Structures are given as C-alpha cells and as structure tokens.
Coordinates of C-alpha atoms and ligand atoms in Angstrom, one line a residue:
M134 CA -32.6 -27.3 8.3
T135 CA -29.6 -25.1 9.1
T136 CA -29.9 -22.5 11.8
L137 CA -28.1 -19.2 11.4
E138 CA -25.2 -18.5 13.7
T139 CA -25.7 -15.6 16.1
P140 CA -23.0 -12.8 16.2
R141 CA -22.1 -14.1 19.7
E142 CA -21.6 -17.7 18.4
A143 CA -19.6 -16.5 15.5
L144 CA -17.3 -14.6 17.8
Q145 CA -16.8 -17.5 20.2
R146 CA -15.7 -19.7 17.3
R147 CA -12.8 -17.5 16.5
P148 CA -9.3 -18.8 17.3
N149 CA -8.0 -17.3 20.6
F150 CA -11.2 -15.5 21.2
D151 CA -11.2 -13.7 24.6
P152 CA -14.6 -14.4 26.3
R153 CA -14.2 -11.1 28.2
L154 CA -15.0 -9.4 25.0
L155 CA -18.4 -10.9 24.5
D156 CA -20.4 -8.3 26.5
I157 CA -18.3 -5.5 24.9
A158 CA -19.1 -6.8 21.5
D159 CA -22.8 -6.8 22.3
K160 CA -22.6 -3.2 23.4
V161 CA -20.7 -2.2 20.3
R162 CA -23.2 -3.9 18.1
D163 CA -26.1 -2.2 19.8
G164 CA -24.4 1.3 20.0
V165 CA -24.3 1.2 23.8
R166 CA -21.6 3.4 25.4
L167 CA -18.5 1.6 26.8
S168 CA -17.3 2.1 30.4
F169 CA -13.9 2.8 31.8
E170 CA -13.7 -0.9 32.8
D171 CA -14.5 -1.9 29.2
G172 CA -11.7 0.4 28.0
M173 CA -9.3 -1.3 30.4
T174 CA -10.3 -4.8 29.2
L175 CA -9.7 -3.7 25.6
Y176 CA -6.2 -2.6 26.6
E177 CA -5.5 -5.9 28.5
T178 CA -7.0 -8.4 26.0
P179 CA -4.5 -10.4 24.0
D180 CA -7.3 -10.8 21.4
I181 CA -6.2 -7.9 19.1
W182 CA -8.1 -9.3 16.2
T183 CA -11.5 -9.0 17.9
L184 CA -10.6 -5.6 19.2
G185 CA -9.6 -4.4 15.7
G186 CA -12.7 -6.1 14.3
M187 CA -15.0 -4.2 16.6
A188 CA -13.4 -0.9 15.8
H189 CA -13.6 -1.7 12.1
E190 CA -17.3 -2.6 12.4
V191 CA -18.0 0.9 14.0
R192 CA -15.9 2.7 11.4
M193 CA -17.7 0.9 8.6
R194 CA -21.1 1.9 10.1
M195 CA -20.1 5.5 10.3
H196 CA -18.1 5.9 7.0
G197 CA -18.7 2.8 4.9
E198 CA -15.9 2.3 2.2
I199 CA -14.7 5.9 2.4
A200 CA -11.3 6.9 3.8
Y201 CA -10.4 10.6 3.9
Y202 CA -7.3 12.5 3.0
N203 CA -6.7 16.2 2.4
V204 CA -4.2 18.3 0.5
N205 CA -2.6 20.5 3.0
R206 CA 0.7 22.1 4.1
H207 CA 2.0 22.4 7.6
I208 CA 3.8 25.5 8.7
N209 CA 5.8 25.5 12.0
Y210 CA 6.3 29.2 12.2
S211 CA 8.8 29.2 15.1
N212 CA 10.4 26.5 17.3
V213 CA 11.3 29.1 20.0
C214 CA 9.4 28.1 23.1
A215 CA 9.2 29.4 26.7
L216 CA 8.4 25.9 27.8
S217 CA 10.8 22.9 28.0
C218 CA 8.6 19.8 27.9
T219 CA 10.6 16.7 28.5
F220 CA 8.9 14.8 25.6
C221 CA 9.6 17.5 23.0
A222 CA 12.6 17.6 20.7
F223 CA 11.2 20.5 18.6
Y224 CA 11.7 23.4 20.9
R225 CA 14.8 25.7 21.1
K226 CA 15.6 28.6 23.3
K227 CA 15.9 32.0 21.7
D228 CA 19.7 32.1 21.0
Q229 CA 20.2 28.4 20.7
E230 CA 21.5 26.9 17.5
G231 CA 18.7 25.9 15.2
A232 CA 16.2 28.4 16.7
Y233 CA 14.1 30.1 14.0
E234 CA 11.0 32.2 13.4
F235 CA 9.2 33.0 10.2
S236 CA 8.6 36.6 9.1
I237 CA 5.1 37.4 7.8
E238 CA 6.7 37.7 4.3
Q239 CA 7.9 34.1 4.6
I240 CA 4.5 32.9 5.7
K241 CA 2.9 34.7 2.8
E242 CA 5.3 32.8 0.5
E243 CA 4.4 29.5 2.0
A244 CA 0.7 30.2 1.7
I245 CA 1.2 31.1 -2.0
K246 CA 3.1 27.9 -2.6
A247 CA 0.5 25.9 -0.8
A248 CA -2.4 27.5 -2.7
S249 CA -0.8 27.2 -6.1
G250 CA 0.0 23.6 -5.4
G251 CA -3.6 22.8 -4.8
A252 CA -3.7 22.8 -1.0
T253 CA -7.1 23.5 0.6
E254 CA -5.6 23.9 4.2
L255 CA -2.7 25.4 6.1
H256 CA -2.0 23.8 9.4
I257 CA 0.0 26.3 11.5
V258 CA 1.5 25.7 14.9
G259 CA 4.6 26.8 16.7
G260 CA 6.3 27.2 20.1
L261 CA 5.3 29.7 22.8
H262 CA 7.5 32.5 21.5
P263 CA 8.5 34.8 24.3
W264 CA 8.7 38.1 22.3
L265 CA 6.5 37.9 19.2
P266 CA 3.6 40.3 19.8
F267 CA -0.1 39.4 19.4
D268 CA -0.2 41.4 16.2
Y269 CA 2.2 38.9 14.6
Y270 CA -0.5 36.3 14.9
T271 CA -3.4 38.4 13.6
D272 CA -1.1 39.8 10.9
M273 CA -0.3 36.2 9.9
M274 CA -4.0 35.4 9.4
L275 CA -4.6 38.6 7.5
A276 CA -1.6 38.1 5.3
I277 CA -2.7 34.6 4.3
R278 CA -6.2 35.8 3.7
E279 CA -4.8 38.4 1.3
V280 CA -2.6 36.1 -0.8
A281 CA -4.6 32.9 -0.6
P282 CA -8.2 33.6 0.4
Q283 CA -9.3 30.0 -0.6
L284 CA -7.1 28.3 2.0
H285 CA -8.7 27.2 5.3
I286 CA -6.5 28.2 8.2
K287 CA -6.3 25.6 10.9
A288 CA -3.9 27.1 13.4
F289 CA -2.7 27.4 17.0
T290 CA -3.0 24.7 19.7
A291 CA -4.9 25.5 22.9
V292 CA -1.4 26.0 24.5
E293 CA -0.7 28.8 22.1
I294 CA -4.1 30.4 22.6
V295 CA -3.6 30.6 26.4
H296 CA -0.1 32.1 25.7
L297 CA -1.7 34.7 23.4
A298 CA -4.4 35.5 26.0
R299 CA -1.5 36.2 28.4
I300 CA 0.7 38.3 26.1
S301 CA -2.1 40.3 24.5
K302 CA -3.5 41.0 28.0
R303 CA -7.0 40.2 26.6
G304 CA -7.8 38.7 30.0
K305 CA -5.6 36.7 32.3
D306 CA -5.8 33.0 32.4
G307 CA -9.5 32.8 32.0
V308 CA -12.1 31.8 29.5
E309 CA -12.8 35.5 28.8
G310 CA -9.3 36.0 27.5
Y311 CA -9.4 32.8 25.3
R312 CA -12.7 34.0 23.8
A313 CA -11.4 37.4 23.1
V314 CA -8.2 36.1 21.4
L315 CA -10.1 33.5 19.4
S316 CA -12.7 36.1 18.2
E317 CA -9.9 38.4 17.0
L318 CA -8.1 35.5 15.3
K319 CA -11.3 34.3 13.7
E320 CA -12.1 37.8 12.5
A321 CA -8.6 37.9 10.9
G322 CA -9.1 34.5 9.1
L323 CA -8.7 31.6 11.6
G324 CA -11.0 28.7 10.5
S325 CA -10.5 26.0 13.1
L326 CA -8.1 24.7 15.8
P327 CA -5.8 21.7 15.5
G328 CA -5.8 19.2 18.3
G329 CA -2.2 19.5 19.6
G330 CA -1.1 20.2 23.1
A331 CA -3.6 18.0 24.9
E332 CA -1.0 15.3 25.7
V333 CA -2.6 13.3 28.6
F334 CA -5.2 15.0 30.8
D335 CA -3.8 14.0 34.2
D336 CA -2.0 16.0 36.8
R337 CA 0.6 13.4 37.6
V338 CA 1.6 13.0 34.0
H339 CA 1.5 16.8 33.5
D340 CA 4.0 17.3 36.4
E341 CA 6.3 14.6 35.2
A342 CA 6.4 15.2 31.5
F343 CA 5.2 18.8 30.7
K344 CA 5.2 20.8 34.0
G345 CA 4.8 24.5 33.2
K346 CA 2.4 23.8 30.3
I347 CA -1.3 24.5 30.6
K348 CA -3.4 22.2 32.7
A349 CA -6.1 19.9 31.3
F350 CA -9.0 22.3 32.3
Q351 CA -7.3 25.2 30.4
W352 CA -7.0 23.1 27.2
L353 CA -10.6 22.0 27.5
D354 CA -11.8 25.6 28.2
V355 CA -10.0 26.9 25.1
H356 CA -11.8 24.2 23.0
R357 CA -15.1 24.9 24.6
A358 CA -14.7 28.7 23.9
A359 CA -13.8 27.8 20.3
H360 CA -16.9 25.6 19.9
E361 CA -19.0 28.4 21.3
L362 CA -17.6 30.7 18.7
G363 CA -18.5 28.2 15.9
L364 CA -15.0 27.0 15.3
N365 CA -14.5 23.2 14.9
T366 CA -11.5 21.7 16.6
N367 CA -9.6 18.4 16.8
A368 CA -8.2 16.6 19.8
T369 CA -5.0 14.6 20.3
M370 CA -3.6 12.2 22.9
L371 CA 0.2 11.9 23.1
Y372 CA 0.8 8.5 24.5
G373 CA 3.5 6.0 25.2
H374 CA 5.7 8.0 27.6
V375 CA 5.2 8.3 31.3
E376 CA 1.4 7.7 31.4
S377 CA -0.4 4.5 32.2
R378 CA -3.1 2.9 30.1
A379 CA -5.7 3.8 32.7
E380 CA -4.7 7.5 32.3
R381 CA -5.2 7.2 28.6
I382 CA -8.7 5.9 29.0
G383 CA -9.3 8.7 31.5
H384 CA -8.2 11.2 28.8
M385 CA -10.6 9.7 26.3
L386 CA -13.5 9.9 28.8
I387 CA -12.9 13.6 29.6
L388 CA -13.0 14.4 25.8
R389 CA -16.1 12.2 25.4
E390 CA -18.0 14.1 28.2
Q391 CA -17.1 17.5 26.8
Q392 CA -18.3 16.4 23.4
D393 CA -21.6 15.1 24.9
A394 CA -22.3 18.6 26.3
T395 CA -21.3 20.2 22.9
L396 CA -23.5 17.9 20.8
R397 CA -26.6 17.5 23.1
D398 CA -28.7 20.1 21.4
W399 CA -27.7 19.0 17.9
A400 CA -28.6 15.4 18.9
A401 CA -32.0 16.4 20.1
D402 CA -32.6 18.2 16.8
Q403 CA -31.6 15.1 14.8
G404 CA -33.8 12.8 16.8
I405 CA -30.8 10.9 18.3
A406 CA -31.9 9.5 21.6
L407 CA -29.6 10.3 24.5
Q408 CA -28.3 7.4 26.6
Q409 CA -27.9 7.5 30.4
A410 CA -24.2 6.8 31.1
T411 CA -21.9 6.9 34.1
K412 CA -19.4 9.8 33.9
H413 CA -15.8 9.6 34.9
D414 CA -16.7 11.2 38.3
G415 CA -19.3 8.5 38.9
D416 CA -22.3 10.8 38.3
Q417 CA -25.0 9.9 35.7
G418 CA -25.2 12.0 32.5
D419 CA -26.6 12.2 29.0
A420 CA -24.5 10.5 26.4
V421 CA -24.6 11.2 22.6
V422 CA -23.5 8.0 20.9
L423 CA -23.0 8.4 17.1
Y424 CA -22.7 4.8 16.2
G425 CA -25.3 2.1 16.7
N426 CA -27.9 0.0 15.0
D427 CA -29.4 1.7 11.9
D428 CA -33.0 1.8 13.1
A429 CA -32.1 3.9 16.2
Y430 CA -30.2 6.6 14.3
P431 CA -31.0 9.0 11.5
N432 CA -29.0 8.5 8.3
E433 CA -27.2 11.7 8.7
R434 CA -25.9 10.9 12.1
L435 CA -22.6 12.8 11.9
P436 CA -22.5 16.4 12.8
M437 CA -21.4 18.7 9.9
P438 CA -20.8 22.4 10.0
E439 CA -24.0 23.2 8.1
H440 CA -26.3 21.5 10.5
A441 CA -24.6 22.0 13.8
G442 CA -26.6 25.2 14.5
G443 CA -23.6 27.5 14.3
N444 CA -21.7 25.6 17.1
G445 CA -18.4 24.1 16.7
Y446 CA -17.5 20.5 17.9
Y447 CA -14.7 18.0 18.0
Q448 CA -14.3 16.6 14.6
T449 CA -11.5 14.0 15.1
I450 CA -9.3 12.3 17.6
I451 CA -5.7 11.8 16.6
P452 CA -3.7 9.5 18.9
L453 CA -0.1 10.5 18.6
P454 CA 2.6 7.9 19.5
F455 CA 5.5 9.3 21.5
F456 CA 8.8 9.7 19.6
P457 CA 11.6 9.5 22.2
D458 CA 14.5 10.5 19.8
K459 CA 16.4 13.6 20.9
S460 CA 14.0 14.4 23.7
E461 CA 14.8 14.4 27.4
L462 CA 12.8 11.1 27.6
E463 CA 15.1 9.5 25.0
H464 CA 15.8 6.6 27.4
L465 CA 12.1 5.4 27.1
P466 CA 11.1 2.9 24.5
A467 CA 8.7 4.2 21.8
P468 CA 5.3 2.5 21.8
T469 CA 5.2 -0.7 19.6
G470 CA 3.2 -1.0 16.4
L471 CA 0.8 -3.2 18.2
E472 CA 0.3 -0.7 21.0
N473 CA -0.3 2.0 18.4
L474 CA -2.9 -0.2 16.6
R475 CA -4.6 -1.0 19.9
T476 CA -4.7 2.6 21.0
L477 CA -6.2 3.6 17.7
A478 CA -8.9 0.9 17.9
I479 CA -9.7 1.7 21.5
S480 CA -10.0 5.5 20.6
R481 CA -12.6 4.5 17.9
L482 CA -14.6 2.4 20.3
M483 CA -14.4 4.7 23.4
L484 CA -14.9 8.0 21.6
D485 CA -18.3 7.1 20.3
N486 CA -19.3 10.8 19.8
F487 CA -16.3 11.8 17.7
P488 CA -17.2 11.6 14.0
H489 CA -13.6 10.8 12.9
V490 CA -10.4 9.0 13.9
K491 CA -7.2 10.1 12.2
A492 CA -4.1 7.9 11.7
F493 CA -1.6 10.7 11.2
W494 CA 0.6 8.9 8.6
I495 CA 3.6 11.2 9.2
M496 CA 3.9 9.7 12.7
Q497 CA 2.5 6.3 12.1
S498 CA 4.1 5.7 8.7
L499 CA 1.9 5.3 5.6
E500 CA 2.1 1.5 5.8
M501 CA 0.9 1.5 9.4
A502 CA -1.8 4.0 8.5
Q503 CA -3.1 1.5 5.9
V504 CA -3.5 -1.1 8.7
M505 CA -5.2 1.5 10.9
L506 CA -7.8 2.2 8.2
Q507 CA -8.9 -1.4 8.9
N508 CA -8.8 -1.0 12.7
G509 CA -11.0 2.1 13.3
A510 CA -9.4 5.0 11.4
D511 CA -11.2 6.8 8.6
D512 CA -8.7 9.5 7.8
I513 CA -4.9 9.7 7.2
D514 CA -4.4 13.5 7.2
G515 CA -2.8 15.0 4.1
T516 CA 0.2 15.8 1.9
V517 CA 1.8 17.8 4.8
V518 CA 5.0 18.7 2.9
W519 CA 7.1 20.1 5.9
Y520 CA 6.8 18.8 9.4
D521 CA 9.3 19.8 12.0
I522 CA 7.9 18.4 15.3
T523 CA 8.7 14.7 14.8
K524 CA 10.7 13.0 12.0
L525 CA 9.9 9.5 10.8
I526 CA 10.1 9.2 7.0
S527 CA 12.3 11.9 5.5
S528 CA 14.9 10.4 3.2
D529 CA 16.5 13.8 2.7
E530 CA 19.3 14.0 5.2
D531 CA 20.0 17.7 4.5
D532 CA 16.3 18.6 5.0
P533 CA 14.7 16.1 7.4
T534 CA 11.6 18.2 7.9
H535 CA 10.7 17.6 4.2
Q536 CA 8.1 14.8 4.7
E537 CA 5.9 14.9 1.7
V538 CA 3.9 12.4 -0.2
G539 CA 1.9 13.2 -3.3
V540 CA -1.8 12.8 -3.7
F541 CA -1.5 9.8 -5.9
E542 CA 0.6 8.0 -3.2
L543 CA -2.0 8.8 -0.6
Q544 CA -4.8 7.6 -2.9
K545 CA -3.0 4.5 -3.8
A546 CA -2.3 3.7 -0.1
I547 CA -6.0 4.1 0.7
R548 CA -7.1 1.9 -2.3
D549 CA -4.5 -0.8 -1.5
A550 CA -6.0 -0.9 2.0
G551 CA -9.4 -1.6 0.5
F552 CA -11.1 1.8 0.7
E553 CA -12.3 4.5 -1.6
P554 CA -10.1 7.7 -1.2
V555 CA -12.2 10.8 -0.7
E556 CA -10.5 14.2 -0.6
R557 CA -12.0 16.4 2.2
D558 CA -11.5 19.9 3.3
T559 CA -10.6 20.7 6.9
L560 CA -14.3 20.5 7.9
Y561 CA -14.8 17.1 6.3
R562 CA -16.7 18.3 3.3
K563 CA -16.0 16.6 0.1
V564 CA -13.6 18.4 -2.3
V565 CA -14.2 18.2 -6.1
R566 CA -11.3 18.8 -8.4
Q567 CA -12.7 20.1 -11.6
S568 CA -9.6 19.9 -13.9
D569 CA -5.9 19.2 -13.8
E570 CA -5.3 22.8 -12.7
P571 CA -4.3 22.5 -9.0
T572 CA -6.2 25.5 -7.9
D573 CA -9.4 24.5 -9.7
W574 CA -11.3 22.8 -6.8
R575 CA -14.5 23.4 -4.9
V576 CA -16.3 22.0 -1.9
L577 CA -19.3 19.9 -2.6
D578 CA -22.5 21.4 -1.1
Ligands
V47_681 O1 1.1 19.2 20.3 C1 5.4 16.8 20.4 C2 3.0 16.2 19.9 C3 1.7 17.6 18.6 C4 6.3 14.9 20.3 O2 -5.4 18.6 14.5 C5 5.0 14.8 20.0 O3 -5.5 17.6 12.6 C6 5.2 12.5 19.6 O4 -1.1 18.1 17.2 N1 6.5 12.5 20.0 C7 1.6 18.3 17.3 N2 4.4 13.6 19.6 C8 0.9 17.4 16.2 C9 -0.6 17.6 16.3 C10 -1.4 17.3 15.0 C11 -0.8 16.5 14.1 C12 -1.6 16.2 13.0 C13 -2.9 16.6 12.8 C14 -3.5 17.4 13.8 C15 -4.9 17.9 13.7 C16 -2.7 17.7 15.0 O5 2.7 16.6 18.5 C17 2.1 18.4 19.8 C18 2.5 17.3 20.8 O6 1.4 16.8 21.4 N3 4.5 16.0 20.1 N4 6.6 16.2 20.6 C19 7.1 13.7 20.4 N5 8.4 13.7 20.8

C-alpha cells in the first residue's frame, strides 16, 4: 500500500529546500496571516523557488487561470513640479528645458484618441505644478466627461491631492481638505485614484530620498478619505533605492492594516471570519485574510464595487522597481531581476487582503511580467501608449515616452505564460468586446 505524501513532505523533498519555510508554507496553505518576521525570512531565503511557489499557490486560489490586462492610456499632464525628489528623473522646474504642461484642449484630444482607439481608462498623473489653479483639474475631468463619457478616469496620486487641497484652500493639510477636493473631483468625473507617490512609508527613507514630499500618514489619509467617498484606489511601493528590506515589509504591513479596517464590515457581511493578528505596533487587531482554504471562505471572496457597500478599498498593490537613470541617485544600482521577483512574490504573500497584485510591464518588461504572473501577479496593466516617468522599452529614440504594446501582444504574453487573458476595466470588472469596432465594448454585469 502506498501512503500519500503530505504537502510538508513534498516540500522537504525539493532540492535546496530551506527548512525555515516549512512553517510559513503551513500558514500560507491554511490562510493564516504572515508576520513581520515571516516577511523577513522570505526576503532572506535563498530558496526563491519555494517562495515563488507559495505566491503562485495563493494567486491561483484567488484568480485561477485568469490574468488581467486593460486597454488604457496614460497622460502625464505636466512634468513641472515644486518638489525635487532625488529618485525622480521626471520632474522639471518651470523654465527648465523640457518642462511642459498640457492645455485642456490637448487633454481633450488625448481623451478622444484614447476612446476611439478602444481604451476603457485614462490614467492621469503629473507633477505638483506651482501655478495651475484648482479649476484646471476639475475642468480637465469635465472636459474628458464631455468628449469621452465612457472612459474611466483614474487620476491624481495622493501627493497631488494634498497639493490641490493646499492651492484650492479647501482646508489646510487635513483630511477635511482632502475630502473636499476629492468630492469636487469625483463630482466632475474622477473615478478612482492610482497608487503612486507612496514610495516607502518610513521617515528615514522619506528624509533621505523625498524630503519635502507628503509624509506616510498624509498619503494614507488621502486614500482613507477616497475609500470613504466610495472611490477605489491602488497602492505602490517604490523599492530598491535607499530603503532596507525591513522598511519594505513595514510599508506592506501599514497598507495591510489600513485595508483590514476598510474591509472589516464587508468581511462580516460575507461571512469571512476575522483573524486575530499582531499589528506592526505590537497590538492585537482583527485581520481580514482573503486567501485560505476553500471551506473557510465564501466563493466570492474578493471585494468588488457592487458588493462593497458603497465603500472604496485598495484593489491592487504595484511594486515599482527603482530606475536610477538620470535621477540624483544615479550612482545606485537598480534592483536585480531576482530582487524584483522576490519583492513581487512577498507582496502577494504579505498583502493577504489585497485582491490584486500588478506587475506593471512598462517598468518590469513584458518578459519579466510573464514570469511574475507565475510568481504571484494576476495583472500586467494595459496598453499604456505614452509613459513619461520611467523609460525602459521604447525603441523610438525621437520619442522615448512612446511605450506601447497592442492588445494582441499583451494577450499573447499572457497566454505564453500559461494563463487566460481577461480584459478588465479599472475596477476589475470583465470587459466584453462585442465587435471589431474599438468603441463597441461593455462591462459584464
Ligand atoms: O509615483 C518615480 C514612481 C510612480 C521613479 O495605480 C519611479 O494602477 C521608479 O504610480 N524609478 C508613478 N519609479 C507610477 C505609478 C503607477 C504605475 C502603474 C499603475 C499604477 C496604478 C500606478 O512612479 C511615482 C513614483 O512612485 N517613480 N520615479 C523612478 N526613477
């Protein structure tokens, strides 16, 4: 009689298996929240295969064979910025060569091009422009609504929202001001917030790499205010510069705790049992874990706009590898491919209450994004078209911001990686294309 191997025994048989991962693998299998120390072990282990395997297991439980992409267009409306972050090669000062700002007319043209090309989303961010008035931003939303009402507008990082609260005098640096600005932008057409500007939530890192920028608590307050207003948001982590691995795990834990608070009522409604977990300050708190063994969780375990009770939440974490080129931190080496893969996999495992993990192909390369789909990611972002913040793939020397791949290339990359490509809208609802006409699409109910 043959006895079946237990999952533990199977792991231990793997070549170069790191025994420190045994208990973590048990937790992952049972949907038990990982601790700070677990996160550090995952960063230290040489056993990248078991790490990737665990992240893949979780990703398969949450999304099965599906890998998402979207048809979108990025607009960086201005690179003029009052800040001078040392990691950033995008910003220019007002009269510096290369400084630009789009007029509302130009933005309208971009929106029309995007909509007629079949995009479902505009992703709009820019620098902290010292002189553009608040009306410019609401007019931008209204103008897009007018010419392309079907486009979802995902716009403005928390850093821009704090700036707008200041210049519009809607309230000084507090939550009241953020709420007022977000409500007015929402009224004008804003649909969600992208995840940029989070960098790494740590005062030391802040002072060394982006002093002058908003602090972690302000970034988090803006996203909390957005969620309260029913706007979904994303979160990023810009890693591989002056931060330590421990600081990256700290960043993930802060996001995870905020999402716990955001999803607590939704989880109770869904019958998802809360776990007792130790928070980053050492206190005990309720944890909402979205992956685990099937018996303990309802089928529809992922929050979606239609059943989140009118509240917004974090949809996706996007780990962003640092690009040193042309920044003040150019002397630093960029994170390696392996470090990128590791950080992606750890994000999937630590951020157990984030429905999605995005491998932003523009910054990771499409080839690396394929590997990431097998190591925790379920989304590779979209067709993008123009991207001015970092430049990796453009082959057009005269126009390096042109970084576009077609839908077929994205779908092929996903299929070749072993997944079923599914087009999503910004809120992760499936998009159905009804004919070859690019504008003929609808969101599946
Ligand atoms: O906020 C700036 C980062 C972000 C560099 O929400 C850099 O779906 C690396 O947030 N090296 C913008 N990163 C990108 C972003 C984003 C991208 C894709 C999807 C979503 C989403 C959000 O890029 C900035 C900043 O954190 N950044 N300079 C650099 N040298």
